[in-house]
Short mmCIF file of C-alpha atoms in Angstrom, two decimals:
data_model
loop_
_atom_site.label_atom_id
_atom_site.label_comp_id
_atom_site.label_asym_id
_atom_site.label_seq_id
_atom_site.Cartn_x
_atom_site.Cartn_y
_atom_site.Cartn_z
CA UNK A 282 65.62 54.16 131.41
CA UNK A 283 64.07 57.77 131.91
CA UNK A 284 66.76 59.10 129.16
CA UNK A 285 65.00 56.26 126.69
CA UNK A 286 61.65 57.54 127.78
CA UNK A 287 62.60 61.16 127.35
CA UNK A 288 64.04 60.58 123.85
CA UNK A 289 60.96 58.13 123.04
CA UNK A 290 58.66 61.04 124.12
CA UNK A 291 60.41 64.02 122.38
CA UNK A 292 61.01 61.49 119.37
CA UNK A 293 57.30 60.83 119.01
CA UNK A 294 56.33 64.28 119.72
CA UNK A 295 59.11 65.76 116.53
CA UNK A 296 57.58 62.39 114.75
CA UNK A 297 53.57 63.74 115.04
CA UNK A 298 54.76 67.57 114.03
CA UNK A 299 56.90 66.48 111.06
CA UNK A 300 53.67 64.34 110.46
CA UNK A 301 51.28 67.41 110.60
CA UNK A 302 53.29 69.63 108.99
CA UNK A 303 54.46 67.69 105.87
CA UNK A 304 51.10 65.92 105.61
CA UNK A 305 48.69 67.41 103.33
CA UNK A 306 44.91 68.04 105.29
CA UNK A 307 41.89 68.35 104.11
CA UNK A 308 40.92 71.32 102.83
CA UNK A 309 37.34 72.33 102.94
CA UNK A 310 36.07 75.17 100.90
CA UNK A 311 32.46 76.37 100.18
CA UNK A 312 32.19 79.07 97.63
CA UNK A 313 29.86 81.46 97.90
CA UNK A 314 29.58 83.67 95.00
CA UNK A 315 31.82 83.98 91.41
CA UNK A 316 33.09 87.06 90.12
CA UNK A 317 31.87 87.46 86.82
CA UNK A 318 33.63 91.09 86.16
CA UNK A 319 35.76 93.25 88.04
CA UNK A 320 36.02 97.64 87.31
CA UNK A 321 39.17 98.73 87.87
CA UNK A 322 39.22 97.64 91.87
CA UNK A 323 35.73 96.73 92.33
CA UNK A 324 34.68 92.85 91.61
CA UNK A 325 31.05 92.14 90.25
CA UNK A 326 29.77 89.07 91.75
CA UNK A 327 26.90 86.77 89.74
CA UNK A 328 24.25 87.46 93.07
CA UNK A 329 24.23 90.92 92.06
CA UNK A 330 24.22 90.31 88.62
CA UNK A 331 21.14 88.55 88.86
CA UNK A 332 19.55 90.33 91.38
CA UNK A 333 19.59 93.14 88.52
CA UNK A 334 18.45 91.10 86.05
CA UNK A 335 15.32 90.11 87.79
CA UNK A 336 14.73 93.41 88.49
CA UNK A 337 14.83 93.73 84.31
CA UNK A 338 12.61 90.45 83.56
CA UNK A 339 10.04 92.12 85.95
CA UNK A 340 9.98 95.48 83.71
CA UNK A 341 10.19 92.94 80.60
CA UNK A 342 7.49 91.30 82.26
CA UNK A 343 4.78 93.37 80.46
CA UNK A 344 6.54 94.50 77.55
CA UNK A 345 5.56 92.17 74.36
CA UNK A 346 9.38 91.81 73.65
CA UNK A 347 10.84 88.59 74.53
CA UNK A 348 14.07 88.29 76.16
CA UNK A 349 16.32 85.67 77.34
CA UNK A 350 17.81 84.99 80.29
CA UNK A 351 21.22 85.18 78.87
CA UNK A 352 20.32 88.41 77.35
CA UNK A 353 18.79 89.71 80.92
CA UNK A 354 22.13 88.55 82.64
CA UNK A 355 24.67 90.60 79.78
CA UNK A 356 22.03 93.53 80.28
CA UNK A 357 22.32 93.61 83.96
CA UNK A 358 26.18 93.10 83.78
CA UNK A 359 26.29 96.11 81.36
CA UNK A 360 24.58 98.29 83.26
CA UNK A 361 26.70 97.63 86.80
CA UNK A 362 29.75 98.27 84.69
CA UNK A 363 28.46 101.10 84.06
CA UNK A 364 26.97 102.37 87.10
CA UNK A 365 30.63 101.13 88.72
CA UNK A 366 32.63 103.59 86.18
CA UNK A 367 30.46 106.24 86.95
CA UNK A 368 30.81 106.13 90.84
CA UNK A 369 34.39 105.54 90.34
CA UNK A 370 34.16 108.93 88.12
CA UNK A 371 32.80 110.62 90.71
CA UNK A 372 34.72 109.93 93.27
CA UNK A 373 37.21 110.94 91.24
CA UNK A 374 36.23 114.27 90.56
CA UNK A 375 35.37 114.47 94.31
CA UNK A 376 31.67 114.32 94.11
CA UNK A 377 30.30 112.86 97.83
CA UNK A 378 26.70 111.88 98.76
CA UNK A 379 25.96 112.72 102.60
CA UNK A 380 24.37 110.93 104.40
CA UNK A 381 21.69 113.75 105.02
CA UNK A 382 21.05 113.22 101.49
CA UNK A 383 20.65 109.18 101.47
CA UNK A 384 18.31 109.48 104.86
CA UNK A 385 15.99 112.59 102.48
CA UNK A 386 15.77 109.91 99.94
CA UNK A 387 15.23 106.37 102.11
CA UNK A 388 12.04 109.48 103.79
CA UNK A 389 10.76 110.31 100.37
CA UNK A 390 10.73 106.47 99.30
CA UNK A 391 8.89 105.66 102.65
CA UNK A 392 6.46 108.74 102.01
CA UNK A 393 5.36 108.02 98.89
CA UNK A 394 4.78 103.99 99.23
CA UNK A 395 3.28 104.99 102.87
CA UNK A 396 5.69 102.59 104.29
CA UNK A 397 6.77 103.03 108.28
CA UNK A 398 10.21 102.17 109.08
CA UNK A 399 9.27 98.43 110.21
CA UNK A 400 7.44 97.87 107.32
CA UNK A 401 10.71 99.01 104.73
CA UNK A 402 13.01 97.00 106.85
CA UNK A 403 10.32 94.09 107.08
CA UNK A 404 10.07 94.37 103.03
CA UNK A 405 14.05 94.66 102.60
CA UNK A 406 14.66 91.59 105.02
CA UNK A 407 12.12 89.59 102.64
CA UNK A 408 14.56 90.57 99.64
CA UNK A 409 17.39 89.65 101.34
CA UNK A 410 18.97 93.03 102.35
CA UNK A 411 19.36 95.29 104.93
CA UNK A 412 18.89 98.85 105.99
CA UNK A 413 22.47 99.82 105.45
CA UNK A 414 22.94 97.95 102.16
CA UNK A 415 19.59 99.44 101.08
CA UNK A 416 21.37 102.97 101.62
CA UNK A 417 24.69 101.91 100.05
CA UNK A 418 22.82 101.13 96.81
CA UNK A 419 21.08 104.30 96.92
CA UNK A 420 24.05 106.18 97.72
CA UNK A 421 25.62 104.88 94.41
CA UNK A 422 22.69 106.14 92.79
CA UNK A 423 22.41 109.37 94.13
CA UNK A 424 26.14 109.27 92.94
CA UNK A 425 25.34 108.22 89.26
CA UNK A 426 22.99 110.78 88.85
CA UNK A 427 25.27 113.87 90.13
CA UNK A 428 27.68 112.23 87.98
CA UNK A 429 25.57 112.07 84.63
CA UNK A 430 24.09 115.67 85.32
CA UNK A 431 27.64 117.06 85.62
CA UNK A 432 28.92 115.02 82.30
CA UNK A 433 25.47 116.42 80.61
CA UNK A 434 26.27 120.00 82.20
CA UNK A 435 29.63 119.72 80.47
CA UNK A 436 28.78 118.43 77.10
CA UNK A 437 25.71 120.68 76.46
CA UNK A 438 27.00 125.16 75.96
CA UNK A 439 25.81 127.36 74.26
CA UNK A 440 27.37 130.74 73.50
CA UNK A 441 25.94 134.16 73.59
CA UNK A 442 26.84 134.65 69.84
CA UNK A 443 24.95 131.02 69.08
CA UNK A 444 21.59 132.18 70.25
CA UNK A 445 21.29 135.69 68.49
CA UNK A 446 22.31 133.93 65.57
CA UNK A 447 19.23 131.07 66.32
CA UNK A 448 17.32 134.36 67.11
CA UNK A 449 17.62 136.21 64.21
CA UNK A 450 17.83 133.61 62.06
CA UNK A 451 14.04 132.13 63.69
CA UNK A 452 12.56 135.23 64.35
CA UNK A 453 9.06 134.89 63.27
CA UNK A 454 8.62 132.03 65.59
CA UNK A 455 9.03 134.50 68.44
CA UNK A 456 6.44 137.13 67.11
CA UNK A 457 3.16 137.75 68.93
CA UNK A 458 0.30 139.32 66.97
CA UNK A 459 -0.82 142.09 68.42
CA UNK A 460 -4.09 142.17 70.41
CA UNK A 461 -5.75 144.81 71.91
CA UNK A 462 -7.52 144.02 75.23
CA UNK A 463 -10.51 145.93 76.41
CA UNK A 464 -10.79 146.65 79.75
CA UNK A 465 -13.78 148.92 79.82
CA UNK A 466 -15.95 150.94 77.46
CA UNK A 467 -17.92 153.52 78.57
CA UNK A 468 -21.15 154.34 76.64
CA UNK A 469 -22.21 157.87 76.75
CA UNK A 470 -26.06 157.93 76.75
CA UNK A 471 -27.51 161.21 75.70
CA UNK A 472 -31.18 162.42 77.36
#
């Protein structure tokens, strides 16, 4: 009788494990945000997206040019894009923001809207965000803007031979008349 017990024991236990294993469960998912683009490896979800385009309907805000929310949303997703290519070009060509840097910038923003650390991370927490993302996001800007100054720094030269030429060729616009400046005149009187 304890062999039929045994066997009626392991057989129920194989019995509840085929059951659990073969048997589908519920599956409960909650998404949280949607990818609307990805750059290269980076995804762009739709909470940043429109985080940036409310940023644009408040600049739009008092411009008389109407603008839809569609057209906000495609703006905003341009622009990421764009900012993402030009981090990612940086990075390639080795440019790095140090944190020294982000810190002189998060100071100069505080400065200059008289803001005391409490207060910044009081306003960021009201947005949504914290300290560190804050910095991230101004990282990637200090970023963009090495980039673009390096792509401008490449794009604009101009030889020696190119500005005697714009010299000579312009050279009355580079003329002074001539003045004569009087610094003191002496009057001889005679007695």
């Amino acid at each position: 009788m304890s062999f039929l017990r045994k066997l009626s024991k392991t057989g129920l236990f194989l019995f509840l494990l085929l059951v659990l294993f073969f048997s589908p469960l519920p599956v409960y998912a909650e998404v949280f945000d949607k990818v609307v683009a990805k750059v290269n490896s980076e995804i762009i979800t739709l909470s940043s997206t429109e985080e940036r385009a409310e940023i644009l309907r408040q600049k739009y805000a008092t411009s008389p040019v109407s603008v839809s929310g569609q057209e906000l949303l495609k703006e905003a997703l341009n622009m990421i894009v764009e900012e993402k290519l030009q981090i990612q070009a940086g990075k390639k060509y080795g440019f790095v923001v140090d944190e020294e840097s982000v810190d002189a910038a998060v100071n100069d923003i505080k400065s200059k809207n008289s803001l005391s650390d409490e207060q910044l991370e009081a306003m960021l927490s009201r947005e949504g965000r914290s300290l560190s993302s804050y910095k991230d996001h101004i990282r990637d800007q200090i970023m963009v803007s090495k980039i673009a100054r390096f792509e401008l720094g490449n794009r604009v030269k101009v030889s020696d031979k190119s500005i005697i030429q714009y010299y000579n060729e312009n050279q009355k616009e580079f003329w002074k008349d001539g003045k004569i400046r009087t610094r003191h005149i002496l009057f001889i009187a005679e007695r």
